[in-house]
Amino acid sequence: MRTVSRSIKMLLLLFVIISLVVGCSNSNNNSNSMEKEKTPVNTPKAETPAEPEAPKLDPYEITLVMPGAPLKDHDLVIGEMNKILTEKINATLNLHYVDWGAWGEKTNLMFASSETFDLIFSAGWFGYTNSVGKGDYMAIDELVEEHGQAFLDTIDPEIVNAAKVNGKLYAMVANKEFAADKGLTLNKALVEKYNFDLSAIKELADMEPLFKTIKENEPEVTPFLTTGGGAPSASILDYGYYDILGDGPGELLRTGEGLTVINKVEDPKYMEYAKLMRKWYLAGYVNQDAATVGDTGPAYRAGKAFAQTNSYKPGWILENEKSMGMGLEVVQIATPFTSTTDATSALIAVSRTSKDPERAMMFMNLLYSDADLLNLLINGIEGTHYVVTDGNIIDHAPGLDSATTGYPVTMNWMIGNLPLTHVWVSEDPNKWKSYIDYNESAEKSRALGFAFNTEPVKNEIAATSNVEKEFKFVIVTGSVDPEEYIPKYLEKLKAAGSDKIIAEKQRQLDEWAKTR
Amino acid sequence: MKTNTFNMQWLLHLVFIVFVAMTLIPLLLVLMISFTDERSLTLNGYSLFPEKFSFDAYTFLFNDSSVILNAYLVTIIVTVIGTTLSLLLCALYAYPLSRKDFPFRTGLTFYVFFTMLFAGGLVPWYLVYTNLLGINNSLLALIVPNLLLSGWNIIIMRTFFTNTIPPELIECAQMDGASEFRIFFQIILKLSLPVLATIGLFTTLAYWNDWWNSLIFISNRDLYSLQYLLNKILMDINVIFNTPGNSNQTKLLTLIPHETVRMAMAVIGIGPIILAYPFFQKYIVQGLTIGAVKG
């Protein structure tokens, strides 16, 4: 009896192991066979180089790498796009997503192992110059001339130049707003309750009486909810008062003339903001955990705060009142300003591992000229995901909303000639027109187009960024006394090599100015 | 004198009560937050006694359950196959190293020992698995890299075999006509349950908690492991908040689940693995005592 039950057990165990192993190897076979299916698409290419101008192009699969996650109806939409693409440039699109959080590691490894792909998202705030420095992207000046005419026709040459590094173009900017204005977002209900006159506010310091009123009358509400990165010094000064000229210390004053790189920590304005925040912090206007807190969105939405800093563009209030579910008022403190970072806030670069950069460029050109194609990519399929209500205005298809749709809009700031796309009913109907006006009205930085190559001073930058981690957040949120801590911060920055970085920035900036 | 030891006893109890509380309370807090109403959470902050209970987080998770359930399945399959294979391979490697009559034992021990001290680096490691073996985007990528064979585990097993199994036993078995395989599977492994259970627990935990392999090798969402899903949220938040000059923060933030949902995911993530402990515990205690007696 014992032996029987034992052998049954052994049999069961064997069965389980075998079925697991078989199941596992099956899935491997699948993925292998999928890869095999893919390869023949590429191989004929390698043997017979494409004649770019020839009327009949060989079929090619363009791989576009974007951050984010695949949407539910991804395959459906790509299928529709491929119909257009096959007809126009005999290509198909493989839209490959990499999670935001895994982006750095994964794309580094993809480049390191020379994985084949054609186009990849990048941005001034997302490591663009670094990747160019490492040689991940291909210089595309000639390609654009040859196959990217629609891109050149659409984008202001000054903005195209902003994406250049050392005089060479490495990426195509998405056509959207190229500037940002900075200021404070206020809870509209509270503004109305206390009848605040917002037109009187010109400077950050003018907010003080408002905070005082809120503090005295609304014990449940934090007058000024902020974070290390959202403190006025970090969000208003860094992008509206200085041009931060890429990574590392060394800034340019927005006002004035000339191209002298300064260290903002020594600037009187920096001290002024730090002192102001210190005063408010001690008075209890600022949340006491500001230096360490992460996501303040939920608390703000719950009505527990009066003011918050933000970065604005046309239609911001409308878009955010919807998503936050509350009335908002905006006080502008820094007027629209275009720096290299703003101009390069969404880029598509051509990977050096691309097998057919010309076809990739033809595809990008379509995204700047073919409204149908771009609308598919951004908004999904007409009838399935959206319906046209009036002219260029669209709404969710009947029975769907932004939560239930299989293709929610996520890429409407990342790629292509966005003014070609439809406008949603929830948005300003003149959205794209106002973007154009906004871009024109924005003050352009004297260093627009300068991109700092961090390579020669990367050790110093790493060292100063460690110092910054220690001091920046506590100083800008007013958590410590600036009179005592700013000199300390400065001293440590200098010890970490900030002067060397600033000198290098100055040198590169002067050189850049000569080539203009 | 008697009261003295009595007091000492209570002091010790107190220390351990505090220690246990320090370990349990955070866990309990996570559990309670996952049951808290989102709005009352933002208004009142974290609390062990939420003002308003809600199952919204779990409803949300299981409404959109395909991703979570899939990740669960992937993690379970990987943990079971991985642990079984890993134990078998480790034992098969460690046993010969413990035999004094095995000719290449110094060389092979050094080979294992060397990998404990030096590694090839991330990029070559990645290249071997993706370009040479081509196992990225498959379950094998979650089983083999880093986790399948650990030099540390092999050395522990070898030491256990050397210390607890007398060579005479093997000689006896040989004299009785047992083949090497029979000796290994029917005698050695039977006698080594404690070490197998201990290493088994380590390996199970390592497989269950692994997210690095998913991060590096997997781009197909259907093969994401549970821990990677959890980690992804944190990493996404990090990228969105720590990139300066990103005027699209508010747009990106919609991608991130609410606080209660994050906690609910953590609770689900702890899930079955907590049940594995009592099962292994018996053997671990045994393993410890055997070690103690033999010195």
PDB file of N, CA, C and O in Angstrom, chain A residues 20 28 31-32 69-70 96 99-102 105-106 109 112-113 115 125-126 176-177 239 294-295 298-299 302 304 311 313 319-320 412-413, chain B residues 42-43 81 123 126-127 131 137-138 140 212 215-216 218-219 221 224 228 232 235-236 239 241 243-248 250-252 255 262:
ATOM      1  N   LEU A  20       4.846  21.326 -16.763  1.00  0.00           N
ATOM      2  CA  LEU A  20       5.362  22.687 -16.594  1.00  0.00           C
ATOM      3  C   LEU A  20       6.464  22.966 -17.603  1.00  0.00           C
ATOM      4  O   LEU A  20       6.484  23.987 -18.258  1.00  0.00           O
ATOM      5  N   ASN A  28       8.370  29.357 -25.262  1.00  0.00           N
ATOM      6  CA  ASN A  28       9.622  29.777 -25.883  1.00  0.00           C
ATOM      7  C   ASN A  28       9.563  29.622 -27.377  1.00  0.00           C
ATOM      8  O   ASN A  28       9.978  30.474 -28.128  1.00  0.00           O
ATOM      9  N   SER A  31       7.733  32.421 -28.940  1.00  0.00           N
ATOM     10  CA  SER A  31       8.430  33.692 -29.075  1.00  0.00           C
ATOM     11  C   SER A  31       9.547  33.568 -30.106  1.00  0.00           C
ATOM     12  O   SER A  31       9.815  34.491 -30.858  1.00  0.00           O
ATOM     13  N   ASN A  32      10.173  32.366 -30.142  1.00  0.00           N
ATOM     14  CA  ASN A  32      11.212  32.194 -31.144  1.00  0.00           C
ATOM     15  C   ASN A  32      10.641  32.279 -32.542  1.00  0.00           C
ATOM     16  O   ASN A  32      11.167  32.942 -33.405  1.00  0.00           O
ATOM     17  N   ALA A  69       3.064  52.483 -21.758  1.00  0.00           N
ATOM     18  CA  ALA A  69       2.592  51.111 -21.740  1.00  0.00           C
ATOM     19  C   ALA A  69       1.618  50.920 -22.892  1.00  0.00           C
ATOM     20  O   ALA A  69       0.900  51.842 -23.247  1.00  0.00           O
ATOM     21  N   PRO A  70       1.596  49.726 -23.489  1.00  0.00           N
ATOM     22  CA  PRO A  70       0.694  49.500 -24.612  1.00  0.00           C
ATOM     23  C   PRO A  70      -0.767  49.696 -24.206  1.00  0.00           C
ATOM     24  O   PRO A  70      -1.166  49.316 -23.104  1.00  0.00           O
ATOM     25  N   HIS A  96       6.937  49.932 -30.130  1.00  0.00           N
ATOM     26  CA  HIS A  96       7.463  49.165 -29.005  1.00  0.00           C
ATOM     27  C   HIS A  96       7.492  50.074 -27.772  1.00  0.00           C
ATOM     28  O   HIS A  96       8.088  51.140 -27.801  1.00  0.00           O
ATOM     29  N   ASP A  99       8.517  50.847 -20.298  1.00  0.00           N
ATOM     30  CA  ASP A  99       7.943  51.560 -19.150  1.00  0.00           C
ATOM     31  C   ASP A  99       8.776  52.784 -18.802  1.00  0.00           C
ATOM     32  O   ASP A  99      10.003  52.753 -18.878  1.00  0.00           O
ATOM     33  N   TRP A 100       8.101  53.842 -18.365  1.00  0.00           N
ATOM     34  CA  TRP A 100       8.813  55.067 -17.975  1.00  0.00           C
ATOM     35  C   TRP A 100       9.935  54.760 -16.998  1.00  0.00           C
ATOM     36  O   TRP A 100      11.053  55.232 -17.135  1.00  0.00           O
ATOM     37  N   GLY A 101       9.619  53.959 -15.972  1.00  0.00           N
ATOM     38  CA  GLY A 101      10.589  53.701 -14.914  1.00  0.00           C
ATOM     39  C   GLY A 101      11.763  52.870 -15.370  1.00  0.00           C
ATOM     40  O   GLY A 101      12.846  52.948 -14.808  1.00  0.00           O
ATOM     41  N   ALA A 102      11.554  52.028 -16.387  1.00  0.00           N
ATOM     42  CA  ALA A 102      12.627  51.135 -16.829  1.00  0.00           C
ATOM     43  C   ALA A 102      13.384  51.717 -18.005  1.00  0.00           C
ATOM     44  O   ALA A 102      14.305  51.102 -18.519  1.00  0.00           O
ATOM     45  N   GLU A 105      17.534  52.087 -17.978  1.00  0.00           N
ATOM     46  CA  GLU A 105      18.231  50.806 -18.029  1.00  0.00           C
ATOM     47  C   GLU A 105      18.010  50.077 -19.349  1.00  0.00           C
ATOM     48  O   GLU A 105      18.921  49.586 -19.981  1.00  0.00           O
ATOM     49  N   LYS A 106      16.738  50.007 -19.722  1.00  0.00           N
ATOM     50  CA  LYS A 106      16.411  49.193 -20.891  1.00  0.00           C
ATOM     51  C   LYS A 106      16.979  49.772 -22.170  1.00  0.00           C
ATOM     52  O   LYS A 106      17.557  49.053 -22.971  1.00  0.00           O
ATOM     53  N   LEU A 109      20.690  49.266 -22.444  1.00  0.00           N
ATOM     54  CA  LEU A 109      21.055  47.907 -22.834  1.00  0.00           C
ATOM     55  C   LEU A 109      20.728  47.644 -24.303  1.00  0.00           C
ATOM     56  O   LEU A 109      21.450  46.929 -24.983  1.00  0.00           O
ATOM     57  N   ALA A 112      23.512  49.175 -26.076  1.00  0.00           N
ATOM     58  CA  ALA A 112      24.760  48.457 -25.809  1.00  0.00           C
ATOM     59  C   ALA A 112      24.810  47.154 -26.587  1.00  0.00           C
ATOM     60  O   ALA A 112      25.871  46.728 -27.020  1.00  0.00           O
ATOM     61  N   SER A 113      23.663  46.497 -26.752  1.00  0.00           N
ATOM     62  CA  SER A 113      23.676  45.221 -27.457  1.00  0.00           C
ATOM     63  C   SER A 113      23.335  45.405 -28.933  1.00  0.00           C
ATOM     64  O   SER A 113      23.061  44.437 -29.620  1.00  0.00           O
ATOM     65  N   GLU A 115      20.754  46.364 -30.486  1.00  0.00           N
ATOM     66  CA  GLU A 115      19.469  45.866 -30.945  1.00  0.00           C
ATOM     67  C   GLU A 115      18.976  46.738 -32.099  1.00  0.00           C
ATOM     68  O   GLU A 115      19.183  47.942 -32.102  1.00  0.00           O
ATOM     69  N   TRP A 125      14.707  67.105 -21.190  1.00  0.00           N
ATOM     70  CA  TRP A 125      14.668  66.802 -19.758  1.00  0.00           C
ATOM     71  C   TRP A 125      14.843  65.312 -19.528  1.00  0.00           C
ATOM     72  O   TRP A 125      14.743  64.836 -18.402  1.00  0.00           O
ATOM     73  N   PHE A 126      15.074  64.555 -20.577  1.00  0.00           N
ATOM     74  CA  PHE A 126      15.070  63.095 -20.467  1.00  0.00           C
ATOM     75  C   PHE A 126      16.350  62.501 -21.043  1.00  0.00           C
ATOM     76  O   PHE A 126      16.350  61.431 -21.629  1.00  0.00           O
ATOM     77  N   LYS A 176       4.382  71.567 -31.037  1.00  0.00           N
ATOM     78  CA  LYS A 176       3.415  71.881 -29.981  1.00  0.00           C
ATOM     79  C   LYS A 176       3.847  73.188 -29.329  1.00  0.00           C
ATOM     80  O   LYS A 176       4.391  74.044 -30.021  1.00  0.00           O
ATOM     81  N   GLU A 177       3.630  73.353 -28.053  1.00  0.00           N
ATOM     82  CA  GLU A 177       4.088  74.597 -27.441  1.00  0.00           C
ATOM     83  C   GLU A 177       5.578  74.470 -27.140  1.00  0.00           C
ATOM     84  O   GLU A 177       6.063  73.418 -26.750  1.00  0.00           O
ATOM     85  N   TYR A 239      13.301  77.934 -14.311  1.00  0.00           N
ATOM     86  CA  TYR A 239      12.829  77.875 -15.689  1.00  0.00           C
ATOM     87  C   TYR A 239      12.236  79.186 -16.191  1.00  0.00           C
ATOM     88  O   TYR A 239      11.854  79.283 -17.335  1.00  0.00           O
ATOM     89  N   GLY A 294       6.481  63.553  -1.627  1.00  0.00           N
ATOM     90  CA  GLY A 294       6.562  63.266  -3.054  1.00  0.00           C
ATOM     91  C   GLY A 294       5.372  63.806  -3.825  1.00  0.00           C
ATOM     92  O   GLY A 294       5.397  64.922  -4.336  1.00  0.00           O
ATOM     93  N   ASP A 295       4.302  63.045  -3.849  1.00  0.00           N
ATOM     94  CA  ASP A 295       3.153  63.366  -4.683  1.00  0.00           C
ATOM     95  C   ASP A 295       2.148  64.197  -3.891  1.00  0.00           C
ATOM     96  O   ASP A 295       1.502  63.708  -2.983  1.00  0.00           O
ATOM     97  N   PRO A 298      -2.896  64.350  -4.762  1.00  0.00           N
ATOM     98  CA  PRO A 298      -4.120  63.936  -4.074  1.00  0.00           C
ATOM     99  C   PRO A 298      -4.560  64.925  -2.991  1.00  0.00           C
ATOM    100  O   PRO A 298      -5.743  65.237  -2.895  1.00  0.00           O
ATOM    101  N   ALA A 299      -3.581  65.457  -2.226  1.00  0.00           N
ATOM    102  CA  ALA A 299      -3.935  66.389  -1.160  1.00  0.00           C
ATOM    103  C   ALA A 299      -4.523  67.663  -1.761  1.00  0.00           C
ATOM    104  O   ALA A 299      -5.482  68.230  -1.244  1.00  0.00           O
ATOM    105  N   ALA A 302      -7.985  67.068  -2.935  1.00  0.00           N
ATOM    106  CA  ALA A 302      -8.918  66.906  -1.827  1.00  0.00           C
ATOM    107  C   ALA A 302      -9.267  68.251  -1.183  1.00  0.00           C
ATOM    108  O   ALA A 302     -10.006  68.298  -0.206  1.00  0.00           O
ATOM    109  N   LYS A 304      -7.202  70.331   0.327  1.00  0.00           N
ATOM    110  CA  LYS A 304      -6.471  70.603   1.562  1.00  0.00           C
ATOM    111  C   LYS A 304      -5.403  71.669   1.397  1.00  0.00           C
ATOM    112  O   LYS A 304      -4.616  71.918   2.296  1.00  0.00           O
ATOM    113  N   SER A 311       3.677  74.831 -14.050  1.00  0.00           N
ATOM    114  CA  SER A 311       4.195  75.287 -15.324  1.00  0.00           C
ATOM    115  C   SER A 311       3.003  75.296 -16.278  1.00  0.00           C
ATOM    116  O   SER A 311       2.264  74.331 -16.310  1.00  0.00           O
ATOM    117  N   LYS A 313       0.733  76.287 -19.993  1.00  0.00           N
ATOM    118  CA  LYS A 313       0.678  76.516 -21.432  1.00  0.00           C
ATOM    119  C   LYS A 313      -0.774  76.816 -21.747  1.00  0.00           C
ATOM    120  O   LYS A 313      -1.642  76.634 -20.884  1.00  0.00           O
ATOM    121  N   GLU A 319      -7.853  72.111 -19.150  1.00  0.00           N
ATOM    122  CA  GLU A 319      -7.460  70.711 -19.089  1.00  0.00           C
ATOM    123  C   GLU A 319      -7.399  70.210 -17.653  1.00  0.00           C
ATOM    124  O   GLU A 319      -7.825  69.103 -17.341  1.00  0.00           O
ATOM    125  N   ASN A 320      -6.843  71.051 -16.774  1.00  0.00           N
ATOM    126  CA  ASN A 320      -6.599  70.573 -15.418  1.00  0.00           C
ATOM    127  C   ASN A 320      -7.813  70.684 -14.509  1.00  0.00           C
ATOM    128  O   ASN A 320      -7.939  69.916 -13.568  1.00  0.00           O
ATOM    129  N   ASN A 412      -0.413  62.812 -27.062  1.00  0.00           N
ATOM    130  CA  ASN A 412      -0.702  64.065 -27.744  1.00  0.00           C
ATOM    131  C   ASN A 412       0.270  65.186 -27.417  1.00  0.00           C
ATOM    132  O   ASN A 412      -0.020  66.342 -27.644  1.00  0.00           O
ATOM    133  N   TRP A 413       1.418  64.869 -26.875  1.00  0.00           N
ATOM    134  CA  TRP A 413       2.462  65.887 -26.701  1.00  0.00           C
ATOM    135  C   TRP A 413       3.823  65.342 -27.096  1.00  0.00           C
ATOM    136  O   TRP A 413       4.832  66.000 -26.959  1.00  0.00           O
TER     137      TRP A 413
ATOM    138  N   THR B  42      -6.394  60.952   2.065  1.00  0.00           N
ATOM    139  CA  THR B  42      -5.704  62.213   1.797  1.00  0.00           C
ATOM    140  C   THR B  42      -6.045  63.258   2.857  1.00  0.00           C
ATOM    141  O   THR B  42      -5.242  64.120   3.162  1.00  0.00           O
ATOM    142  N   LEU B  43      -7.255  63.151   3.403  1.00  0.00           N
ATOM    143  CA  LEU B  43      -7.627  64.139   4.409  1.00  0.00           C
ATOM    144  C   LEU B  43      -6.958  63.877   5.752  1.00  0.00           C
ATOM    145  O   LEU B  43      -6.513  64.792   6.432  1.00  0.00           O
ATOM    146  N   ILE B  81       8.841  26.178 -10.879  1.00  0.00           N
ATOM    147  CA  ILE B  81       9.833  25.532 -11.762  1.00  0.00           C
ATOM    148  C   ILE B  81      11.235  25.935 -11.351  1.00  0.00           C
ATOM    149  O   ILE B  81      12.137  25.105 -11.241  1.00  0.00           O
ATOM    150  N   VAL B 123      26.495  44.595 -19.097  1.00  0.00           N
ATOM    151  CA  VAL B 123      26.286  44.533 -20.538  1.00  0.00           C
ATOM    152  C   VAL B 123      26.653  43.164 -21.130  1.00  0.00           C
ATOM    153  O   VAL B 123      25.850  42.573 -21.846  1.00  0.00           O
ATOM    154  N   TYR B 126      23.991  40.769 -20.200  1.00  0.00           N
ATOM    155  CA  TYR B 126      22.788  40.965 -21.004  1.00  0.00           C
ATOM    156  C   TYR B 126      22.985  40.395 -22.408  1.00  0.00           C
ATOM    157  O   TYR B 126      22.109  39.737 -22.947  1.00  0.00           O
ATOM    158  N   LEU B 127      24.170  40.628 -22.971  1.00  0.00           N
ATOM    159  CA  LEU B 127      24.432  40.157 -24.328  1.00  0.00           C
ATOM    160  C   LEU B 127      24.365  38.643 -24.416  1.00  0.00           C
ATOM    161  O   LEU B 127      23.825  38.096 -25.361  1.00  0.00           O
ATOM    162  N   ASN B 131      21.627  37.869 -27.018  1.00  0.00           N
ATOM    163  CA  ASN B 131      22.142  37.599 -28.357  1.00  0.00           C
ATOM    164  C   ASN B 131      22.632  36.167 -28.525  1.00  0.00           C
ATOM    165  O   ASN B 131      22.428  35.562 -29.557  1.00  0.00           O
ATOM    166  N   ASN B 137      12.387  37.875 -23.311  1.00  0.00           N
ATOM    167  CA  ASN B 137      10.961  37.767 -23.577  1.00  0.00           C
ATOM    168  C   ASN B 137      10.438  36.342 -23.532  1.00  0.00           C
ATOM    169  O   ASN B 137       9.577  35.964 -24.306  1.00  0.00           O
ATOM    170  N   SER B 138      10.998  35.520 -22.632  1.00  0.00           N
ATOM    171  CA  SER B 138      10.424  34.195 -22.426  1.00  0.00           C
ATOM    172  C   SER B 138      10.498  33.897 -20.936  1.00  0.00           C
ATOM    173  O   SER B 138      11.201  34.579 -20.198  1.00  0.00           O
ATOM    174  N   LEU B 140      12.004  31.572 -19.574  1.00  0.00           N
ATOM    175  CA  LEU B 140      13.363  31.172 -19.209  1.00  0.00           C
ATOM    176  C   LEU B 140      14.170  32.374 -18.710  1.00  0.00           C
ATOM    177  O   LEU B 140      15.024  32.238 -17.837  1.00  0.00           O
ATOM    178  N   TRP B 212      14.167  42.260 -11.143  1.00  0.00           N
ATOM    179  CA  TRP B 212      15.259  42.738 -11.988  1.00  0.00           C
ATOM    180  C   TRP B 212      15.238  42.047 -13.351  1.00  0.00           C
ATOM    181  O   TRP B 212      15.362  42.694 -14.394  1.00  0.00           O
ATOM    182  N   LEU B 215      12.625  43.461 -15.460  1.00  0.00           N
ATOM    183  CA  LEU B 215      12.983  44.800 -15.920  1.00  0.00           C
ATOM    184  C   LEU B 215      13.899  44.721 -17.129  1.00  0.00           C
ATOM    185  O   LEU B 215      13.732  45.426 -18.114  1.00  0.00           O
ATOM    186  N   ILE B 216      14.881  43.845 -17.044  1.00  0.00           N
ATOM    187  CA  ILE B 216      15.909  43.799 -18.073  1.00  0.00           C
ATOM    188  C   ILE B 216      15.460  43.031 -19.315  1.00  0.00           C
ATOM    189  O   ILE B 216      15.676  43.471 -20.427  1.00  0.00           O
ATOM    190  N   ILE B 218      12.269  41.467 -20.100  1.00  0.00           N
ATOM    191  CA  ILE B 218      10.894  41.279 -20.562  1.00  0.00           C
ATOM    192  C   ILE B 218      10.315  42.581 -21.094  1.00  0.00           C
ATOM    193  O   ILE B 218      10.326  43.604 -20.413  1.00  0.00           O
ATOM    194  N   SER B 219       9.817  42.550 -22.318  1.00  0.00           N
ATOM    195  CA  SER B 219       9.080  43.722 -22.772  1.00  0.00           C
ATOM    196  C   SER B 219       7.651  43.341 -23.128  1.00  0.00           C
ATOM    197  O   SER B 219       6.829  44.201 -23.397  1.00  0.00           O
ATOM    198  N   ARG B 221       4.190  42.471 -21.988  1.00  0.00           N
ATOM    199  CA  ARG B 221       3.473  42.682 -20.716  1.00  0.00           C
ATOM    200  C   ARG B 221       2.905  41.396 -20.124  1.00  0.00           C
ATOM    201  O   ARG B 221       2.706  41.293 -18.929  1.00  0.00           O
ATOM    202  N   TYR B 224       5.217  39.887 -17.440  1.00  0.00           N
ATOM    203  CA  TYR B 224       5.686  40.644 -16.276  1.00  0.00           C
ATOM    204  C   TYR B 224       5.452  39.843 -15.009  1.00  0.00           C
ATOM    205  O   TYR B 224       4.414  39.220 -14.844  1.00  0.00           O
ATOM    206  N   TYR B 228       7.600  42.941 -10.311  1.00  0.00           N
ATOM    207  CA  TYR B 228       7.982  43.985 -11.244  1.00  0.00           C
ATOM    208  C   TYR B 228       6.850  44.987 -11.401  1.00  0.00           C
ATOM    209  O   TYR B 228       7.083  46.193 -11.459  1.00  0.00           O
ATOM    210  N   LYS B 232       7.473  48.811 -10.738  1.00  0.00           N
ATOM    211  CA  LYS B 232       7.265  49.704 -11.875  1.00  0.00           C
ATOM    212  C   LYS B 232       6.586  50.997 -11.402  1.00  0.00           C
ATOM    213  O   LYS B 232       6.938  52.087 -11.844  1.00  0.00           O
ATOM    214  N   MET B 235       9.085  53.188  -9.745  1.00  0.00           N
ATOM    215  CA  MET B 235      10.064  53.722 -10.689  1.00  0.00           C
ATOM    216  C   MET B 235       9.427  54.784 -11.570  1.00  0.00           C
ATOM    217  O   MET B 235      10.049  55.802 -11.884  1.00  0.00           O
ATOM    218  N   ASP B 236       8.169  54.559 -11.963  1.00  0.00           N
ATOM    219  CA  ASP B 236       7.482  55.548 -12.788  1.00  0.00           C
ATOM    220  C   ASP B 236       7.339  56.865 -12.029  1.00  0.00           C
ATOM    221  O   ASP B 236       7.585  57.937 -12.569  1.00  0.00           O
ATOM    222  N   VAL B 239      10.632  58.736 -11.983  1.00  0.00           N
ATOM    223  CA  VAL B 239      10.977  59.396 -13.246  1.00  0.00           C
ATOM    224  C   VAL B 239      10.145  60.658 -13.408  1.00  0.00           C
ATOM    225  O   VAL B 239      10.642  61.718 -13.763  1.00  0.00           O
ATOM    226  N   PHE B 241       8.610  62.563 -11.201  1.00  0.00           N
ATOM    227  CA  PHE B 241       8.845  63.670 -10.283  1.00  0.00           C
ATOM    228  C   PHE B 241      10.260  64.208 -10.323  1.00  0.00           C
ATOM    229  O   PHE B 241      10.499  65.347  -9.978  1.00  0.00           O
ATOM    230  N   THR B 243      12.345  64.471 -12.956  1.00  0.00           N
ATOM    231  CA  THR B 243      12.890  65.039 -14.169  1.00  0.00           C
ATOM    232  C   THR B 243      12.501  66.499 -14.229  1.00  0.00           C
ATOM    233  O   THR B 243      11.334  66.828 -14.343  1.00  0.00           O
ATOM    234  N   PRO B 244      13.483  67.372 -14.128  1.00  0.00           N
ATOM    235  CA  PRO B 244      13.188  68.798 -14.107  1.00  0.00           C
ATOM    236  C   PRO B 244      12.692  69.255 -15.469  1.00  0.00           C
ATOM    237  O   PRO B 244      12.986  68.658 -16.488  1.00  0.00           O
ATOM    238  N   GLY B 245      11.927  70.334 -15.464  1.00  0.00           N
ATOM    239  CA  GLY B 245      11.504  70.941 -16.713  1.00  0.00           C
ATOM    240  C   GLY B 245      10.515  70.102 -17.484  1.00  0.00           C
ATOM    241  O   GLY B 245      10.321  70.280 -18.672  1.00  0.00           O
ATOM    242  N   ASN B 246       9.871  69.176 -16.805  1.00  0.00           N
ATOM    243  CA  ASN B 246       8.902  68.337 -17.472  1.00  0.00           C
ATOM    244  C   ASN B 246       7.522  68.947 -17.274  1.00  0.00           C
ATOM    245  O   ASN B 246       6.908  68.791 -16.241  1.00  0.00           O
ATOM    246  N   SER B 247       7.047  69.650 -18.292  1.00  0.00           N
ATOM    247  CA  SER B 247       5.784  70.370 -18.125  1.00  0.00           C
ATOM    248  C   SER B 247       4.597  69.445 -18.318  1.00  0.00           C
ATOM    249  O   SER B 247       3.464  69.872 -18.307  1.00  0.00           O
ATOM    250  N   ASN B 248       4.863  68.163 -18.517  1.00  0.00           N
ATOM    251  CA  ASN B 248       3.760  67.253 -18.775  1.00  0.00           C
ATOM    252  C   ASN B 248       3.460  66.340 -17.594  1.00  0.00           C
ATOM    253  O   ASN B 248       2.833  65.308 -17.734  1.00  0.00           O
ATOM    254  N   THR B 250       1.446  66.528 -15.061  1.00  0.00           N
ATOM    255  CA  THR B 250       0.059  66.208 -14.732  1.00  0.00           C
ATOM    256  C   THR B 250      -0.486  65.133 -15.660  1.00  0.00           C
ATOM    257  O   THR B 250      -1.261  64.288 -15.241  1.00  0.00           O
ATOM    258  N   LYS B 251      -0.040  65.166 -16.916  1.00  0.00           N
ATOM    259  CA  LYS B 251      -0.508  64.158 -17.853  1.00  0.00           C
ATOM    260  C   LYS B 251       0.016  62.780 -17.481  1.00  0.00           C
ATOM    261  O   LYS B 251      -0.702  61.790 -17.506  1.00  0.00           O
ATOM    262  N   LEU B 252       1.290  62.748 -17.108  1.00  0.00           N
ATOM    263  CA  LEU B 252       1.901  61.463 -16.792  1.00  0.00           C
ATOM    264  C   LEU B 252       1.344  60.894 -15.496  1.00  0.00           C
ATOM    265  O   LEU B 252       1.278  59.680 -15.317  1.00  0.00           O
ATOM    266  N   LEU B 255      -1.175  58.122 -15.102  1.00  0.00           N
ATOM    267  CA  LEU B 255      -0.787  56.728 -15.313  1.00  0.00           C
ATOM    268  C   LEU B 255      -0.599  55.985 -14.006  1.00  0.00           C
ATOM    269  O   LEU B 255      -0.509  54.770 -13.976  1.00  0.00           O
ATOM    270  N   ARG B 262      -1.913  51.125  -4.597  1.00  0.00           N
ATOM    271  CA  ARG B 262      -0.524  50.668  -4.447  1.00  0.00           C
ATOM    272  C   ARG B 262      -0.408  49.734  -3.253  1.00  0.00           C
ATOM    273  O   ARG B 262       0.239  48.691  -3.314  1.00  0.00           O
TER     274      ARG B 262
END
